[in-house]
């Protein structure tokens, strides 16, 4: 009722004046396009504004504004472009799908993971106590993902597998950027860098390939924090960004920070014979006999093994490992994906897996 304070969203161009909103303390919104929350209070309304006609006008204005906003949104959405090349259907949606590709004709990440879900997964990231408030956002995530979706990130194996992979990736991200490690699960993306590094993480062994820049520290930065000069160097080469001389770029650009993390997720370590976390998760990686003996199998546990190895795996009920798993399961719940799809305990965790690079000791006699 108008006799009480309430919020209503109206569109009110600054060059127009409403006969009912002429109180000297009333400030009109900035734009007729932008939606604004206006507090309608009895002191702002003359007596005749209490009648049914005025209520109807207010409701009509609200409806027209929402309709206008929806229409504008539809008008700015890039049209779907479909072409057949050599008998193969290719599509381009713009923004998320740059260039013609087959995956754009089907689902993409934004079809099943939208802004409101990102906000639900990371509701504390912009609170005053967060150390990266205002840095991370959904648009940066999708923009970064656009580079890797054609390679299978979030687009391998259909919608369900895509949802699982996005939750898996963000589960790692959330656990590594949380303000409350080992505590509540709603504090992911509260960091974008290590605050009090104990050293500069410069390894002179790589001085010829990735020489350390004087005065630069290679401490943890990003969504899956990078450490050491050689990792900044390799990632910078892949992304065509000079991270070796400017590692701070990762704490200044959220899209780049997500891209660096996705590159790490998608790229196998051929030198150390490691699959990518992506391949280990979606099943592209096929375990060898030694992998099977070491209890390494495709699934979320294998991604922990790829990314963290002996720091978390092969140690039984490890607290750090459990923290990553908890974030993953929590995100699955919020995304509406059943936990049962995450697989059994031996697939979900890596507590019983030997770290990659280590194999069971043979007990056969010579």
PDB file of N, CA and C in Angstrom, residues 52-98:
ATOM      1  N   UNK A  52      -6.653   5.054  -6.652  1.00  0.00           N
ATOM      2  CA  UNK A  52      -6.416   3.852  -7.457  1.00  0.00           C
ATOM      3  C   UNK A  52      -5.817   4.183  -8.813  1.00  0.00           C
ATOM      4  N   UNK A  53      -6.183   5.352  -9.362  1.00  0.00           N
ATOM      5  CA  UNK A  53      -5.651   5.731 -10.668  1.00  0.00           C
ATOM      6  C   UNK A  53      -4.142   5.879 -10.626  1.00  0.00           C
ATOM      7  N   UNK A  54      -3.632   6.542  -9.585  1.00  0.00           N
ATOM      8  CA  UNK A  54      -2.191   6.731  -9.462  1.00  0.00           C
ATOM      9  C   UNK A  54      -1.479   5.398  -9.285  1.00  0.00           C
ATOM     10  N   UNK A  55      -2.076   4.516  -8.502  1.00  0.00           N
ATOM     11  CA  UNK A  55      -1.470   3.181  -8.337  1.00  0.00           C
ATOM     12  C   UNK A  55      -1.363   2.486  -9.685  1.00  0.00           C
ATOM     13  N   UNK A  56      -2.460   2.595 -10.483  1.00  0.00           N
ATOM     14  CA  UNK A  56      -2.452   1.948 -11.792  1.00  0.00           C
ATOM     15  C   UNK A  56      -1.380   2.540 -12.691  1.00  0.00           C
ATOM     16  N   UNK A  57      -1.216   3.871 -12.644  1.00  0.00           N
ATOM     17  CA  UNK A  57      -0.203   4.523 -13.455  1.00  0.00           C
ATOM     18  C   UNK A  57       1.199   4.066 -13.057  1.00  0.00           C
ATOM     19  N   UNK A  58       1.432   3.923 -11.766  1.00  0.00           N
ATOM     20  CA  UNK A  58       2.750   3.486 -11.303  1.00  0.00           C
ATOM     21  C   UNK A  58       3.062   2.080 -11.779  1.00  0.00           C
ATOM     22  N   UNK A  59       2.047   1.206 -11.695  1.00  0.00           N
ATOM     23  CA  UNK A  59       2.236  -0.181 -12.136  1.00  0.00           C
ATOM     24  C   UNK A  59       2.465  -0.233 -13.644  1.00  0.00           C
ATOM     25  N   UNK A  60       1.718   0.585 -14.384  1.00  0.00           N
ATOM     26  CA  UNK A  60       1.883   0.634 -15.843  1.00  0.00           C
ATOM     27  C   UNK A  60       3.275   1.115 -16.214  1.00  0.00           C
ATOM     28  N   UNK A  61       3.762   2.145 -15.506  1.00  0.00           N
ATOM     29  CA  UNK A  61       5.107   2.654 -15.785  1.00  0.00           C
ATOM     30  C   UNK A  61       6.153   1.584 -15.542  1.00  0.00           C
ATOM     31  N   UNK A  62       5.953   0.842 -14.478  1.00  0.00           N
ATOM     32  CA  UNK A  62       6.893  -0.241 -14.171  1.00  0.00           C
ATOM     33  C   UNK A  62       6.884  -1.285 -15.275  1.00  0.00           C
ATOM     34  N   UNK A  63       5.697  -1.689 -15.713  1.00  0.00           N
ATOM     35  CA  UNK A  63       5.598  -2.710 -16.754  1.00  0.00           C
ATOM     36  C   UNK A  63       6.242  -2.250 -18.052  1.00  0.00           C
ATOM     37  N   UNK A  64       5.990  -0.981 -18.431  1.00  0.00           N
ATOM     38  CA  UNK A  64       6.564  -0.446 -19.659  1.00  0.00           C
ATOM     39  C   UNK A  64       8.083  -0.390 -19.586  1.00  0.00           C
ATOM     40  N   UNK A  65       8.606  -0.035 -18.419  1.00  0.00           N
ATOM     41  CA  UNK A  65      10.056   0.044 -18.253  1.00  0.00           C
ATOM     42  C   UNK A  65      10.706  -1.319 -18.401  1.00  0.00           C
ATOM     43  N   UNK A  66      10.105  -2.323 -17.732  1.00  0.00           N
ATOM     44  CA  UNK A  66      10.665  -3.677 -17.824  1.00  0.00           C
ATOM     45  C   UNK A  66      10.585  -4.194 -19.254  1.00  0.00           C
ATOM     46  N   UNK A  67       9.485  -3.906 -19.938  1.00  0.00           N
ATOM     47  CA  UNK A  67       9.351  -4.325 -21.330  1.00  0.00           C
ATOM     48  C   UNK A  67      10.404  -3.658 -22.201  1.00  0.00           C
ATOM     49  N   UNK A  68      10.622  -2.381 -21.974  1.00  0.00           N
ATOM     50  CA  UNK A  68      11.624  -1.644 -22.749  1.00  0.00           C
ATOM     51  C   UNK A  68      13.011  -2.207 -22.524  1.00  0.00           C
ATOM     52  N   UNK A  69      13.317  -2.521 -21.270  1.00  0.00           N
ATOM     53  CA  UNK A  69      14.641  -3.068 -20.959  1.00  0.00           C
ATOM     54  C   UNK A  69      14.840  -4.402 -21.635  1.00  0.00           C
ATOM     55  N   UNK A  70      13.785  -5.255 -21.598  1.00  0.00           N
ATOM     56  CA  UNK A  70      13.892  -6.567 -22.237  1.00  0.00           C
ATOM     57  C   UNK A  70      14.074  -6.443 -23.738  1.00  0.00           C
ATOM     58  N   UNK A  71      13.340  -5.493 -24.332  1.00  0.00           N
ATOM     59  CA  UNK A  71      13.451  -5.269 -25.771  1.00  0.00           C
ATOM     60  C   UNK A  71      14.842  -4.803 -26.148  1.00  0.00           C
ATOM     61  N   UNK A  72      15.391  -3.867 -25.374  1.00  0.00           N
ATOM     62  CA  UNK A  72      16.742  -3.370 -25.643  1.00  0.00           C
ATOM     63  C   UNK A  72      17.764  -4.483 -25.534  1.00  0.00           C
ATOM     64  N   UNK A  73      17.578  -5.369 -24.531  1.00  0.00           N
ATOM     65  CA  UNK A  73      18.527  -6.474 -24.344  1.00  0.00           C
ATOM     66  C   UNK A  73      18.505  -7.401 -25.549  1.00  0.00           C
ATOM     67  N   UNK A  74      17.255  -7.678 -26.058  1.00  0.00           N
ATOM     68  CA  UNK A  74      17.144  -8.553 -27.213  1.00  0.00           C
ATOM     69  C   UNK A  74      17.795  -7.915 -28.436  1.00  0.00           C
ATOM     70  N   UNK A  75      17.645  -6.599 -28.558  1.00  0.00           N
ATOM     71  CA  UNK A  75      18.185  -5.914 -29.729  1.00  0.00           C
ATOM     72  C   UNK A  75      19.716  -5.931 -29.737  1.00  0.00           C
ATOM     73  N   UNK A  76      20.331  -5.939 -28.562  1.00  0.00           N
ATOM     74  CA  UNK A  76      21.791  -5.895 -28.522  1.00  0.00           C
ATOM     75  C   UNK A  76      22.419  -7.284 -28.564  1.00  0.00           C
ATOM     76  N   UNK A  77      21.603  -8.340 -28.454  1.00  0.00           N
ATOM     77  CA  UNK A  77      22.141  -9.697 -28.498  1.00  0.00           C
ATOM     78  C   UNK A  77      22.581 -10.021 -29.921  1.00  0.00           C
ATOM     79  N   UNK A  78      23.827 -10.476 -30.109  1.00  0.00           N
ATOM     80  CA  UNK A  78      24.309 -10.775 -31.463  1.00  0.00           C
ATOM     81  C   UNK A  78      23.474 -11.874 -32.108  1.00  0.00           C
ATOM     82  N   UNK A  79      23.167 -11.744 -33.385  1.00  0.00           N
ATOM     83  CA  UNK A  79      22.374 -12.779 -34.060  1.00  0.00           C
ATOM     84  C   UNK A  79      23.199 -14.039 -34.293  1.00  0.00           C
ATOM     85  N   UNK A  80      22.529 -15.174 -34.333  1.00  0.00           N
ATOM     86  CA  UNK A  80      23.191 -16.442 -34.612  1.00  0.00           C
ATOM     87  C   UNK A  80      23.483 -16.537 -36.101  1.00  0.00           C
ATOM     88  N   UNK A  81      24.729 -16.786 -36.445  1.00  0.00           N
ATOM     89  CA  UNK A  81      25.147 -16.954 -37.838  1.00  0.00           C
ATOM     90  C   UNK A  81      25.409 -18.438 -38.080  1.00  0.00           C
ATOM     91  N   UNK A  82      24.764 -19.015 -39.066  1.00  0.00           N
ATOM     92  CA  UNK A  82      24.908 -20.440 -39.372  1.00  0.00           C
ATOM     93  C   UNK A  82      25.396 -20.588 -40.810  1.00  0.00           C
ATOM     94  N   UNK A  83      26.446 -21.371 -40.988  1.00  0.00           N
ATOM     95  CA  UNK A  83      26.968 -21.662 -42.320  1.00  0.00           C
ATOM     96  C   UNK A  83      27.309 -23.147 -42.413  1.00  0.00           C
ATOM     97  N   UNK A  84      27.232 -23.674 -43.622  1.00  0.00           N
ATOM     98  CA  UNK A  84      27.618 -25.056 -43.873  1.00  0.00           C
ATOM     99  C   UNK A  84      28.920 -25.039 -44.662  1.00  0.00           C
ATOM    100  N   UNK A  85      29.968 -25.583 -44.063  1.00  0.00           N
ATOM    101  CA  UNK A  85      31.283 -25.616 -44.687  1.00  0.00           C
ATOM    102  C   UNK A  85      31.701 -27.072 -44.863  1.00  0.00           C
ATOM    103  N   UNK A  86      31.878 -27.483 -46.101  1.00  0.00           N
ATOM    104  CA  UNK A  86      32.250 -28.866 -46.424  1.00  0.00           C
ATOM    105  C   UNK A  86      31.293 -29.866 -45.788  1.00  0.00           C
ATOM    106  N   UNK A  87      30.013 -29.526 -45.837  1.00  0.00           N
ATOM    107  CA  UNK A  87      28.989 -30.411 -45.309  1.00  0.00           C
ATOM    108  C   UNK A  87      28.832 -30.383 -43.806  1.00  0.00           C
ATOM    109  N   UNK A  88      29.568 -29.523 -43.137  1.00  0.00           N
ATOM    110  CA  UNK A  88      29.520 -29.452 -41.677  1.00  0.00           C
ATOM    111  C   UNK A  88      28.893 -28.136 -41.250  1.00  0.00           C
ATOM    112  N   UNK A  89      27.943 -28.231 -40.339  1.00  0.00           N
ATOM    113  CA  UNK A  89      27.257 -27.047 -39.845  1.00  0.00           C
ATOM    114  C   UNK A  89      28.122 -26.311 -38.835  1.00  0.00           C
ATOM    115  N   UNK A  90      28.358 -25.029 -39.104  1.00  0.00           N
ATOM    116  CA  UNK A  90      29.157 -24.187 -38.211  1.00  0.00           C
ATOM    117  C   UNK A  90      28.344 -22.956 -37.812  1.00  0.00           C
ATOM    118  N   UNK A  91      28.565 -22.499 -36.594  1.00  0.00           N
ATOM    119  CA  UNK A  91      27.794 -21.364 -36.085  1.00  0.00           C
ATOM    120  C   UNK A  91      28.689 -20.334 -35.423  1.00  0.00           C
ATOM    121  N   UNK A  92      28.179 -19.118 -35.343  1.00  0.00           N
ATOM    122  CA  UNK A  92      28.855 -18.020 -34.661  1.00  0.00           C
ATOM    123  C   UNK A  92      27.800 -17.234 -33.892  1.00  0.00           C
ATOM    124  N   UNK A  93      27.956 -17.159 -32.558  1.00  0.00           N
ATOM    125  CA  UNK A  93      27.006 -16.425 -31.732  1.00  0.00           C
ATOM    126  C   UNK A  93      27.517 -15.052 -31.346  1.00  0.00           C
ATOM    127  N   UNK A  94      28.776 -14.749 -31.713  1.00  0.00           N
ATOM    128  CA  UNK A  94      29.365 -13.508 -31.248  1.00  0.00           C
ATOM    129  C   UNK A  94      29.733 -13.606 -29.782  1.00  0.00           C
ATOM    130  N   UNK A  95      30.511 -12.642 -29.269  1.00  0.00           N
ATOM    131  CA  UNK A  95      30.947 -12.568 -27.876  1.00  0.00           C
ATOM    132  C   UNK A  95      31.527 -13.893 -27.376  1.00  0.00           C
ATOM    133  N   UNK A  96      30.643 -14.810 -26.969  1.00  0.00           N
ATOM    134  CA  UNK A  96      31.128 -16.064 -26.394  1.00  0.00           C
ATOM    135  C   UNK A  96      31.691 -17.005 -27.452  1.00  0.00           C
ATOM    136  N   UNK A  97      31.219 -16.901 -28.667  1.00  0.00           N
ATOM    137  CA  UNK A  97      31.639 -17.802 -29.740  1.00  0.00           C
ATOM    138  C   UNK A  97      32.203 -16.988 -30.896  1.00  0.00           C
ATOM    139  N   UNK A  98      33.466 -16.675 -30.813  1.00  0.00           N
ATOM    140  CA  UNK A  98      34.095 -15.835 -31.826  1.00  0.00           C
ATOM    141  C   UNK A  98      34.572 -16.704 -32.978  1.00  0.00           C
TER     142      UNK A  98
END
